[in-house]
JSON list of C-alpha atoms and ligand atoms in Angstrom, two decimals:
[
{"chain": "A", "resi": 1, "resn": "MET", "atom": "CA", "xyz": [0.00, 0.00, 0.00]},
{"chain": "A", "resi": 2, "resn": "LYS", "atom": "CA", "xyz": [1.36, 3.38, -0.97]},
{"chain": "A", "resi": 3, "resn": "ALA", "atom": "CA", "xyz": [0.70, 6.76, 0.57]},
{"chain": "A", "resi": 4, "resn": "ARG", "atom": "CA", "xyz": [-2.12, 8.65, -1.11]},
{"chain": "A", "resi": 5, "resn": "TRP", "atom": "CA", "xyz": [-1.54, 12.15, -2.36]},
{"chain": "A", "resi": 6, "resn": "MET", "atom": "CA", "xyz": [-3.62, 14.64, -4.26]},
{"chain": "A", "resi": 7, "resn": "ILE", "atom": "CA", "xyz": [-2.45, 14.89, -7.84]},
{"chain": "A", "resi": 8, "resn": "ASP", "atom": "CA", "xyz": [-3.48, 17.66, -10.23]},
{"chain": "A", "resi": 9, "resn": "SER", "atom": "CA", "xyz": [-3.22, 16.25, -13.71]},
{"chain": "A", "resi": 10, "resn": "ASP", "atom": "CA", "xyz": [-4.53, 19.46, -15.22]},
{"chain": "A", "resi": 11, "resn": "SER", "atom": "CA", "xyz": [-1.86, 21.78, -13.90]},
{"chain": "A", "resi": 12, "resn": "ASP", "atom": "CA", "xyz": [-0.05, 23.57, -16.73]},
{"chain": "A", "resi": 13, "resn": "ASP", "atom": "CA", "xyz": [3.36, 24.32, -15.24]},
{"chain": "A", "resi": 14, "resn": "GLU", "atom": "CA", "xyz": [4.85, 20.87, -15.64]},
{"chain": "A", "resi": 15, "resn": "GLN", "atom": "CA", "xyz": [6.87, 21.89, -18.66]},
{"chain": "A", "resi": 16, "resn": "ALA", "atom": "CA", "xyz": [8.60, 24.61, -16.70]},
{"chain": "A", "resi": 17, "resn": "CYS", "atom": "CA", "xyz": [9.56, 22.14, -14.05]},
{"chain": "A", "resi": 18, "resn": "GLY", "atom": "CA", "xyz": [12.26, 19.50, -14.13]},
{"chain": "A", "resi": 19, "resn": "PRO", "atom": "CA", "xyz": [11.58, 15.79, -13.78]},
{"chain": "A", "resi": 20, "resn": "SER", "atom": "CA", "xyz": [11.85, 15.88, -10.02]},
{"chain": "A", "resi": 21, "resn": "CYS", "atom": "CA", "xyz": [10.08, 19.17, -9.43]},
{"chain": "A", "resi": 22, "resn": "VAL", "atom": "CA", "xyz": [6.40, 19.68, -8.73]},
{"chain": "A", "resi": 23, "resn": "SER", "atom": "CA", "xyz": [4.10, 22.49, -7.73]},
{"chain": "A", "resi": 24, "resn": "ARG", "atom": "CA", "xyz": [4.27, 23.20, -4.03]},
{"chain": "A", "resi": 25, "resn": "ARG", "atom": "CA", "xyz": [0.51, 23.23, -3.84]},
{"chain": "A", "resi": 26, "resn": "LEU", "atom": "CA", "xyz": [0.56, 20.33, -1.47]},
{"chain": "A", "resi": 27, "resn": "PHE", "atom": "CA", "xyz": [-2.69, 18.77, -0.47]},
{"chain": "A", "resi": 28, "resn": "MET", "atom": "CA", "xyz": [-3.28, 20.22, 2.97]},
{"chain": "A", "resi": 29, "resn": "THR", "atom": "CA", "xyz": [-5.78, 17.76, 4.28]},
{"chain": "A", "resi": 30, "resn": "ALA", "atom": "CA", "xyz": [-6.09, 14.07, 3.62]},
{"chain": "A", "resi": 31, "resn": "SER", "atom": "CA", "xyz": [-9.87, 14.15, 3.49]},
{"chain": "A", "resi": 32, "resn": "GLY", "atom": "CA", "xyz": [-12.71, 16.29, 2.34]},
{"chain": "A", "resi": 33, "resn": "ALA", "atom": "CA", "xyz": [-11.38, 17.21, -1.09]},
{"chain": "A", "resi": 34, "resn": "ALA", "atom": "CA", "xyz": [-13.31, 16.58, -4.26]},
{"chain": "A", "resi": 35, "resn": "THR", "atom": "CA", "xyz": [-10.31, 15.92, -6.49]},
{"chain": "A", "resi": 36, "resn": "ALA", "atom": "CA", "xyz": [-9.65, 12.29, -7.27]},
{"chain": "A", "resi": 37, "resn": "THR", "atom": "CA", "xyz": [-6.69, 10.77, -5.47]},
{"chain": "A", "resi": 38, "resn": "LEU", "atom": "CA", "xyz": [-4.00, 8.91, -7.33]},
{"chain": "A", "resi": 39, "resn": "LEU", "atom": "CA", "xyz": [-1.04, 6.98, -6.09]},
{"chain": "A", "resi": 40, "resn": "LEU", "atom": "CA", "xyz": [2.08, 9.10, -6.14]},
{"chain": "A", "resi": 41, "resn": "GLY", "atom": "CA", "xyz": [4.15, 6.17, -7.30]},
{"chain": "A", "resi": 42, "resn": "ASP", "atom": "CA", "xyz": [1.86, 5.65, -10.28]},
{"chain": "A", "resi": 43, "resn": "VAL", "atom": "CA", "xyz": [2.40, 9.11, -11.70]},
{"chain": "A", "resi": 44, "resn": "PHE", "atom": "CA", "xyz": [5.79, 9.97, -10.29]},
{"chain": "A", "resi": 45, "resn": "PRO", "atom": "CA", "xyz": [6.88, 12.62, -10.93]},
{"chain": "A", "resi": 46, "resn": "GLY", "atom": "CA", "xyz": [3.51, 14.27, -10.70]},
{"chain": "A", "resi": 47, "resn": "LYS", "atom": "CA", "xyz": [1.97, 17.36, -9.30]},
{"chain": "A", "resi": 48, "resn": "VAL", "atom": "CA", "xyz": [1.09, 17.32, -5.67]},
{"chain": "A", "resi": 49, "resn": "VAL", "atom": "CA", "xyz": [-1.52, 19.96, -5.18]},
{"chain": "A", "resi": 50, "resn": "GLY", "atom": "CA", "xyz": [-3.43, 21.65, -2.45]},
{"chain": "A", "resi": 51, "resn": "GLN", "atom": "CA", "xyz": [-4.36, 25.03, -1.16]},
{"chain": "A", "resi": 52, "resn": "ASP", "atom": "CA", "xyz": [-1.03, 26.81, -0.80]},
{"chain": "A", "resi": 53, "resn": "ALA", "atom": "CA", "xyz": [-0.18, 27.62, -4.41]},
{"chain": "A", "resi": 54, "resn": "GLY", "atom": "CA", "xyz": [3.33, 28.90, -3.89]},
{"chain": "A", "resi": 55, "resn": "ALA", "atom": "CA", "xyz": [6.94, 27.87, -4.31]},
{"chain": "A", "resi": 56, "resn": "LYS", "atom": "CA", "xyz": [8.11, 24.81, -6.19]},
{"chain": "A", "resi": 57, "resn": "VAL", "atom": "CA", "xyz": [9.04, 21.75, -4.24]},
{"chain": "A", "resi": 58, "resn": "GLU", "atom": "CA", "xyz": [11.26, 18.88, -5.23]},
{"chain": "A", "resi": 59, "resn": "VAL", "atom": "CA", "xyz": [10.07, 15.31, -5.10]},
{"chain": "A", "resi": 60, "resn": "THR", "atom": "CA", "xyz": [12.90, 12.83, -5.15]},
{"chain": "A", "resi": 61, "resn": "LYS", "atom": "CA", "xyz": [12.31, 9.17, -5.79]},
{"chain": "A", "resi": 62, "resn": "LEU", "atom": "CA", "xyz": [14.89, 7.25, -3.78]},
{"chain": "A", "resi": 63, "resn": "PRO", "atom": "CA", "xyz": [15.87, 3.65, -3.15]},
{"chain": "A", "resi": 64, "resn": "ARG", "atom": "CA", "xyz": [13.28, 1.76, -1.16]},
{"chain": "A", "resi": 65, "resn": "LYS", "atom": "CA", "xyz": [14.40, 1.28, 2.43]},
{"chain": "A", "resi": 66, "resn": "GLN", "atom": "CA", "xyz": [12.65, -0.50, 5.29]},
{"chain": "A", "resi": 67, "resn": "ILE", "atom": "CA", "xyz": [12.30, 2.03, 8.11]},
{"chain": "A", "resi": 68, "resn": "ALA", "atom": "CA", "xyz": [9.71, 0.72, 10.58]},
{"chain": "A", "resi": 69, "resn": "GLN", "atom": "CA", "xyz": [7.09, -1.92, 11.29]},
{"chain": "A", "resi": 70, "resn": "LEU", "atom": "CA", "xyz": [3.36, -1.30, 11.62]},
{"chain": "A", "resi": 71, "resn": "SER", "atom": "CA", "xyz": [3.05, -3.62, 14.61]},
{"chain": "A", "resi": 72, "resn": "LYS", "atom": "CA", "xyz": [5.64, -1.69, 16.60]},
{"chain": "A", "resi": 73, "resn": "LEU", "atom": "CA", "xyz": [4.24, 1.82, 16.15]},
{"chain": "A", "resi": 74, "resn": "VAL", "atom": "CA", "xyz": [2.25, 3.23, 19.05]},
{"chain": "A", "resi": 75, "resn": "ASP", "atom": "CA", "xyz": [-0.06, 6.23, 18.69]},
{"chain": "A", "resi": 76, "resn": "GLY", "atom": "CA", "xyz": [1.74, 9.45, 19.48]},
{"chain": "A", "resi": 77, "resn": "GLN", "atom": "CA", "xyz": [5.15, 7.88, 20.00]},
{"chain": "A", "resi": 78, "resn": "PRO", "atom": "CA", "xyz": [7.57, 8.87, 17.21]},
{"chain": "A", "resi": 79, "resn": "VAL", "atom": "CA", "xyz": [10.37, 6.57, 16.21]},
{"chain": "A", "resi": 80, "resn": "SER", "atom": "CA", "xyz": [13.63, 7.92, 14.82]},
{"chain": "A", "resi": 81, "resn": "PHE", "atom": "CA", "xyz": [15.30, 6.56, 11.72]},
{"chain": "A", "resi": 82, "resn": "ASN", "atom": "CA", "xyz": [17.71, 7.72, 9.04]},
{"chain": "A", "resi": 83, "resn": "TYR", "atom": "CA", "xyz": [16.68, 8.17, 5.44]},
{"chain": "A", "resi": 84, "resn": "PRO", "atom": "CA", "xyz": [17.90, 7.98, 2.77]},
{"chain": "A", "resi": 85, "resn": "GLY", "atom": "CA", "xyz": [21.47, 7.75, 4.13]},
{"chain": "A", "resi": 86, "resn": "ASP", "atom": "CA", "xyz": [22.98, 7.61, 7.58]},
{"chain": "A", "resi": 87, "resn": "GLY", "atom": "CA", "xyz": [24.32, 11.11, 8.26]},
{"chain": "A", "resi": 88, "resn": "ASP", "atom": "CA", "xyz": [22.94, 13.77, 10.60]},
{"chain": "A", "resi": 89, "resn": "LEU", "atom": "CA", "xyz": [21.02, 15.42, 7.79]},
{"chain": "A", "resi": 90, "resn": "ALA", "atom": "CA", "xyz": [19.15, 12.16, 7.20]},
{"chain": "A", "resi": 91, "resn": "ASN", "atom": "CA", "xyz": [17.68, 12.07, 10.70]},
{"chain": "A", "resi": 92, "resn": "CYS", "atom": "CA", "xyz": [13.91, 11.50, 10.37]},
{"chain": "A", "resi": 93, "resn": "LEU", "atom": "CA", "xyz": [10.96, 10.52, 12.49]},
{"chain": "A", "resi": 94, "resn": "ILE", "atom": "CA", "xyz": [7.94, 8.37, 11.81]},
{"chain": "A", "resi": 95, "resn": "VAL", "atom": "CA", "xyz": [4.79, 8.77, 13.86]},
{"chain": "A", "resi": 96, "resn": "LYS", "atom": "CA", "xyz": [1.28, 7.35, 14.07]},
{"chain": "A", "resi": 97, "resn": "THR", "atom": "CA", "xyz": [-0.70, 10.54, 14.61]},
{"chain": "A", "resi": 98, "resn": "GLY", "atom": "CA", "xyz": [-4.01, 8.88, 15.38]},
{"chain": "A", "resi": 99, "resn": "GLU", "atom": "CA", "xyz": [-5.87, 10.80, 12.68]},
{"chain": "A", "resi": 100, "resn": "THR", "atom": "CA", "xyz": [-5.92, 10.68, 8.91]},
{"chain": "A", "resi": 101, "resn": "SER", "atom": "CA", "xyz": [-2.87, 12.63, 7.78]},
{"chain": "A", "resi": 102, "resn": "GLY", "atom": "CA", "xyz": [-1.62, 13.90, 4.43]},
{"chain": "A", "resi": 103, "resn": "GLY", "atom": "CA", "xyz": [0.52, 11.23, 2.81]},
{"chain": "A", "resi": 104, "resn": "GLY", "atom": "CA", "xyz": [-0.33, 8.82, 5.61]},
{"chain": "A", "resi": 105, "resn": "VAL", "atom": "CA", "xyz": [-0.22, 5.03, 5.32]},
{"chain": "A", "resi": 106, "resn": "GLY", "atom": "CA", "xyz": [-1.75, 2.25, 7.38]},
{"chain": "A", "resi": 107, "resn": "ASP", "atom": "CA", "xyz": [-5.41, 1.37, 7.79]},
{"chain": "A", "resi": 108, "resn": "ALA", "atom": "CA", "xyz": [-6.21, 4.82, 9.18]},
{"chain": "A", "resi": 109, "resn": "GLN", "atom": "CA", "xyz": [-3.75, 6.60, 6.88]},
{"chain": "A", "resi": 110, "resn": "ASP", "atom": "CA", "xyz": [-2.31, 8.14, 10.01]},
{"chain": "A", "resi": 111, "resn": "ILE", "atom": "CA", "xyz": [1.32, 7.04, 9.77]},
{"chain": "A", "resi": 112, "resn": "VAL", "atom": "CA", "xyz": [3.61, 9.74, 8.41]},
{"chain": "A", "resi": 113, "resn": "ALA", "atom": "CA", "xyz": [7.33, 10.37, 8.33]},
{"chain": "A", "resi": 114, "resn": "PHE", "atom": "CA", "xyz": [9.38, 13.55, 8.09]},
{"chain": "A", "resi": 115, "resn": "SER", "atom": "CA", "xyz": [12.86, 14.91, 8.28]},
{"chain": "A", "resi": 116, "resn": "ALA", "atom": "CA", "xyz": [13.74, 15.82, 11.87]},
{"chain": "A", "resi": 117, "resn": "ARG", "atom": "CA", "xyz": [15.75, 18.85, 10.72]},
{"chain": "A", "resi": 118, "resn": "CYS", "atom": "CA", "xyz": [14.00, 22.20, 10.86]},
{"chain": "A", "resi": 119, "resn": "THR", "atom": "CA", "xyz": [13.85, 23.86, 7.45]},
{"chain": "A", "resi": 120, "resn": "HIS", "atom": "CA", "xyz": [14.82, 27.24, 8.90]},
{"chain": "A", "resi": 121, "resn": "MET", "atom": "CA", "xyz": [18.37, 26.63, 10.09]},
{"chain": "A", "resi": 122, "resn": "GLY", "atom": "CA", "xyz": [18.48, 22.91, 10.72]},
{"chain": "A", "resi": 123, "resn": "GLY", "atom": "CA", "xyz": [17.38, 22.78, 14.34]},
{"chain": "A", "resi": 124, "resn": "ASP", "atom": "CA", "xyz": [16.90, 19.30, 15.73]},
{"chain": "A", "resi": 125, "resn": "LEU", "atom": "CA", "xyz": [13.22, 18.38, 16.01]},
{"chain": "A", "resi": 126, "resn": "ASP", "atom": "CA", "xyz": [13.84, 14.89, 17.33]},
{"chain": "A", "resi": 127, "resn": "GLY", "atom": "CA", "xyz": [11.98, 14.52, 20.62]},
{"chain": "A", "resi": 128, "resn": "LEU", "atom": "CA", "xyz": [9.81, 17.58, 19.99]},
{"chain": "A", "resi": 129, "resn": "TYR", "atom": "CA", "xyz": [6.62, 15.89, 18.80]},
{"chain": "A", "resi": 130, "resn": "ASN", "atom": "CA", "xyz": [3.53, 17.33, 20.46]},
{"chain": "A", "resi": 131, "resn": "VAL", "atom": "CA", "xyz": [0.96, 14.56, 20.86]},
{"chain": "A", "resi": 132, "resn": "GLU", "atom": "CA", "xyz": [-1.99, 16.85, 21.55]},
{"chain": "A", "resi": 133, "resn": "HIS", "atom": "CA", "xyz": [-1.52, 19.06, 18.49]},
{"chain": "A", "resi": 134, "resn": "LYS", "atom": "CA", "xyz": [0.22, 16.49, 16.28]},
{"chain": "A", "resi": 135, "resn": "VAL", "atom": "CA", "xyz": [3.01, 18.91, 15.41]},
{"chain": "A", "resi": 136, "resn": "ALA", "atom": "CA", "xyz": [6.80, 18.82, 15.45]},
{"chain": "A", "resi": 137, "resn": "GLY", "atom": "CA", "xyz": [8.17, 21.68, 17.50]},
{"chain": "A", "resi": 138, "resn": "PRO", "atom": "CA", "xyz": [8.43, 24.34, 18.54]},
{"chain": "A", "resi": 139, "resn": "CYS", "atom": "CA", "xyz": [11.98, 24.12, 17.29]},
{"chain": "A", "resi": 140, "resn": "GLY", "atom": "CA", "xyz": [14.46, 24.86, 20.03]},
{"chain": "A", "resi": 141, "resn": "GLU", "atom": "CA", "xyz": [16.23, 27.48, 17.93]},
{"chain": "A", "resi": 142, "resn": "HIS", "atom": "CA", "xyz": [13.54, 29.90, 16.74]},
{"chain": "A", "resi": 143, "resn": "LEU", "atom": "CA", "xyz": [10.28, 28.16, 17.60]},
{"chain": "A", "resi": 144, "resn": "THR", "atom": "CA", "xyz": [9.10, 26.99, 14.19]},
{"chain": "A", "resi": 145, "resn": "THR", "atom": "CA", "xyz": [6.34, 24.39, 14.46]},
{"chain": "A", "resi": 146, "resn": "PHE", "atom": "CA", "xyz": [5.26, 21.99, 11.71]},
{"chain": "A", "resi": 147, "resn": "ASP", "atom": "CA", "xyz": [1.88, 20.28, 11.32]},
{"chain": "A", "resi": 148, "resn": "LEU", "atom": "CA", "xyz": [2.52, 16.58, 10.72]},
{"chain": "A", "resi": 149, "resn": "THR", "atom": "CA", "xyz": [-1.08, 15.89, 9.69]},
{"chain": "A", "resi": 150, "resn": "ARG", "atom": "CA", "xyz": [-0.80, 18.41, 6.84]},
{"chain": "A", "resi": 151, "resn": "HIS", "atom": "CA", "xyz": [2.38, 17.51, 5.00]},
{"chain": "A", "resi": 152, "resn": "GLY", "atom": "CA", "xyz": [4.60, 19.27, 7.54]},
{"chain": "A", "resi": 153, "resn": "LEU", "atom": "CA", "xyz": [3.28, 22.74, 6.83]},
{"chain": "A", "resi": 154, "resn": "VAL", "atom": "CA", "xyz": [4.66, 25.55, 8.95]},
{"chain": "A", "resi": 155, "resn": "VAL", "atom": "CA", "xyz": [2.09, 26.67, 11.50]},
{"chain": "A", "resi": 156, "resn": "ALA", "atom": "CA", "xyz": [4.30, 29.03, 13.51]},
{"chain": "A", "resi": 157, "resn": "GLY", "atom": "CA", "xyz": [7.83, 30.38, 13.59]},
{"chain": "A", "resi": 158, "resn": "HIS", "atom": "CA", "xyz": [10.53, 31.52, 11.21]},
{"chain": "A", "resi": 159, "resn": "ALA", "atom": "CA", "xyz": [10.73, 28.72, 8.66]},
{"chain": "A", "resi": 160, "resn": "THR", "atom": "CA", "xyz": [9.07, 29.29, 5.29]},
{"chain": "A", "resi": 161, "resn": "GLN", "atom": "CA", "xyz": [9.25, 25.76, 3.94]},
{"chain": "A", "resi": 162, "resn": "ALA", "atom": "CA", "xyz": [7.34, 22.70, 5.04]},
{"chain": "A", "resi": 163, "resn": "LEU", "atom": "CA", "xyz": [9.19, 19.86, 6.67]},
{"chain": "A", "resi": 164, "resn": "PRO", "atom": "CA", "xyz": [10.44, 17.40, 4.03]},
{"chain": "A", "resi": 165, "resn": "GLN", "atom": "CA", "xyz": [8.12, 14.40, 4.05]},
{"chain": "A", "resi": 166, "resn": "VAL", "atom": "CA", "xyz": [9.22, 10.84, 3.46]},
{"chain": "A", "resi": 167, "resn": "VAL", "atom": "CA", "xyz": [7.05, 9.04, 0.90]},
{"chain": "A", "resi": 168, "resn": "LEU", "atom": "CA", "xyz": [5.93, 5.76, 2.47]},
{"chain": "A", "resi": 169, "resn": "GLU", "atom": "CA", "xyz": [4.79, 2.37, 1.28]},
{"chain": "A", "resi": 170, "resn": "VAL", "atom": "CA", "xyz": [3.51, -0.56, 3.32]},
{"chain": "A", "resi": 171, "resn": "GLU", "atom": "CA", "xyz": [4.09, -4.18, 2.49]},
{"chain": "A", "resi": 172, "resn": "GLY", "atom": "CA", "xyz": [2.82, -6.62, 5.08]},
{"chain": "A", "resi": 173, "resn": "ASP", "atom": "CA", "xyz": [4.05, -5.37, 8.42]},
{"chain": "A", "resi": 174, "resn": "ASP", "atom": "CA", "xyz": [6.94, -3.42, 6.94]},
{"chain": "A", "resi": 175, "resn": "ILE", "atom": "CA", "xyz": [6.98, 0.28, 6.19]},
{"chain": "A", "resi": 176, "resn": "PHE", "atom": "CA", "xyz": [9.35, 1.50, 3.50]},
{"chain": "A", "resi": 177, "resn": "GLY", "atom": "CA", "xyz": [10.62, 4.93, 2.55]},
{"chain": "A", "resi": 178, "resn": "THR", "atom": "CA", "xyz": [10.65, 5.43, -1.22]},
{"chain": "A", "resi": 179, "resn": "GLY", "atom": "CA", "xyz": [11.33, 9.12, -1.66]},
{"chain": "A", "resi": 180, "resn": "ILE", "atom": "CA", "xyz": [11.21, 12.59, -0.18]},
{"chain": "A", "resi": 181, "resn": "VAL", "atom": "CA", "xyz": [8.93, 15.55, -0.86]},
{"chain": "A", "resi": 182, "resn": "GLY", "atom": "CA", "xyz": [10.99, 18.68, -0.39]},
{"chain": "A", "resi": 183, "resn": "LEU", "atom": "CA", "xyz": [14.71, 19.09, 0.10]},
{"chain": "A", "resi": 184, "resn": "LEU", "atom": "CA", "xyz": [16.46, 17.92, 3.24]},
{"chain": "A", "resi": 185, "resn": "TYR", "atom": "CA", "xyz": [17.96, 20.81, 5.19]},
{"chain": "A", "resi": 186, "resn": "GLY", "atom": "CA", "xyz": [21.60, 21.42, 4.31]},
{"chain": "A", "resi": 187, "resn": "ALA", "atom": "CA", "xyz": [21.60, 19.01, 1.38]},
{"chain": "A", "resi": 188, "resn": "ALA", "atom": "CA", "xyz": [22.25, 19.94, -2.24]},
{"chain": "A", "resi": 189, "resn": "THR", "atom": "CA", "xyz": [20.20, 16.93, -3.25]},
{"chain": "A", "resi": 190, "resn": "ASN", "atom": "CA", "xyz": [18.24, 14.29, -1.39]},
{"chain": "A", "resi": 191, "resn": "GLY", "atom": "CA", "xyz": [20.04, 11.44, -3.09]},
{"chain": "B", "resi": 201, "resn": "FES", "atom": "S1", "xyz": [16.29, 26.49, 13.22]},
{"chain": "B", "resi": 201, "resn": "FES", "atom": "FE1", "xyz": [14.25, 25.91, 13.68]},
{"chain": "B", "resi": 201, "resn": "FES", "atom": "S2", "xyz": [13.20, 27.78, 13.83]},
{"chain": "B", "resi": 201, "resn": "FES", "atom": "FE2", "xyz": [15.22, 28.37, 13.32]}
]
């Protein structure tokens, strides 16, 4: 099972965008939209759309890597992992939010994964998940907070870019990372 994303097949700026670049109009909620949903992997690279028509964002398809198991995730308890590599910049977290979340997998589509590096200046967000509000932050550096139910959108603070989101797939009990939406902080490329 792959994460579901909103794809706008009618958008007209694809030609101006490279093969790994899509409109930043990320789908902000995982429910309630009239547009048909497609599987990101089926149309990759595609256009991930939503309500914040703004800057371009890069979607990088990366080697599939097992990062967690469904049976071991507990609501509201993030688990750290590295993706796609092993360095500090690859520090990520996966969390079962307990509510349907953008890009979420699992029966409730509530399992999402993100970089744990703040997009402002790289502050460490590991350990800063707020269970009540389902956000990462506030960042210890300048207080940016990211909504993990809405594709990591900034809800407060200095950062202007959403938290890079790991594209997930589920096979049996295993959860795999297969790519990243956005650019990891401090990296020239995600690969
Ligand atoms: S580094 Fe996170 S808000 Fe500045």
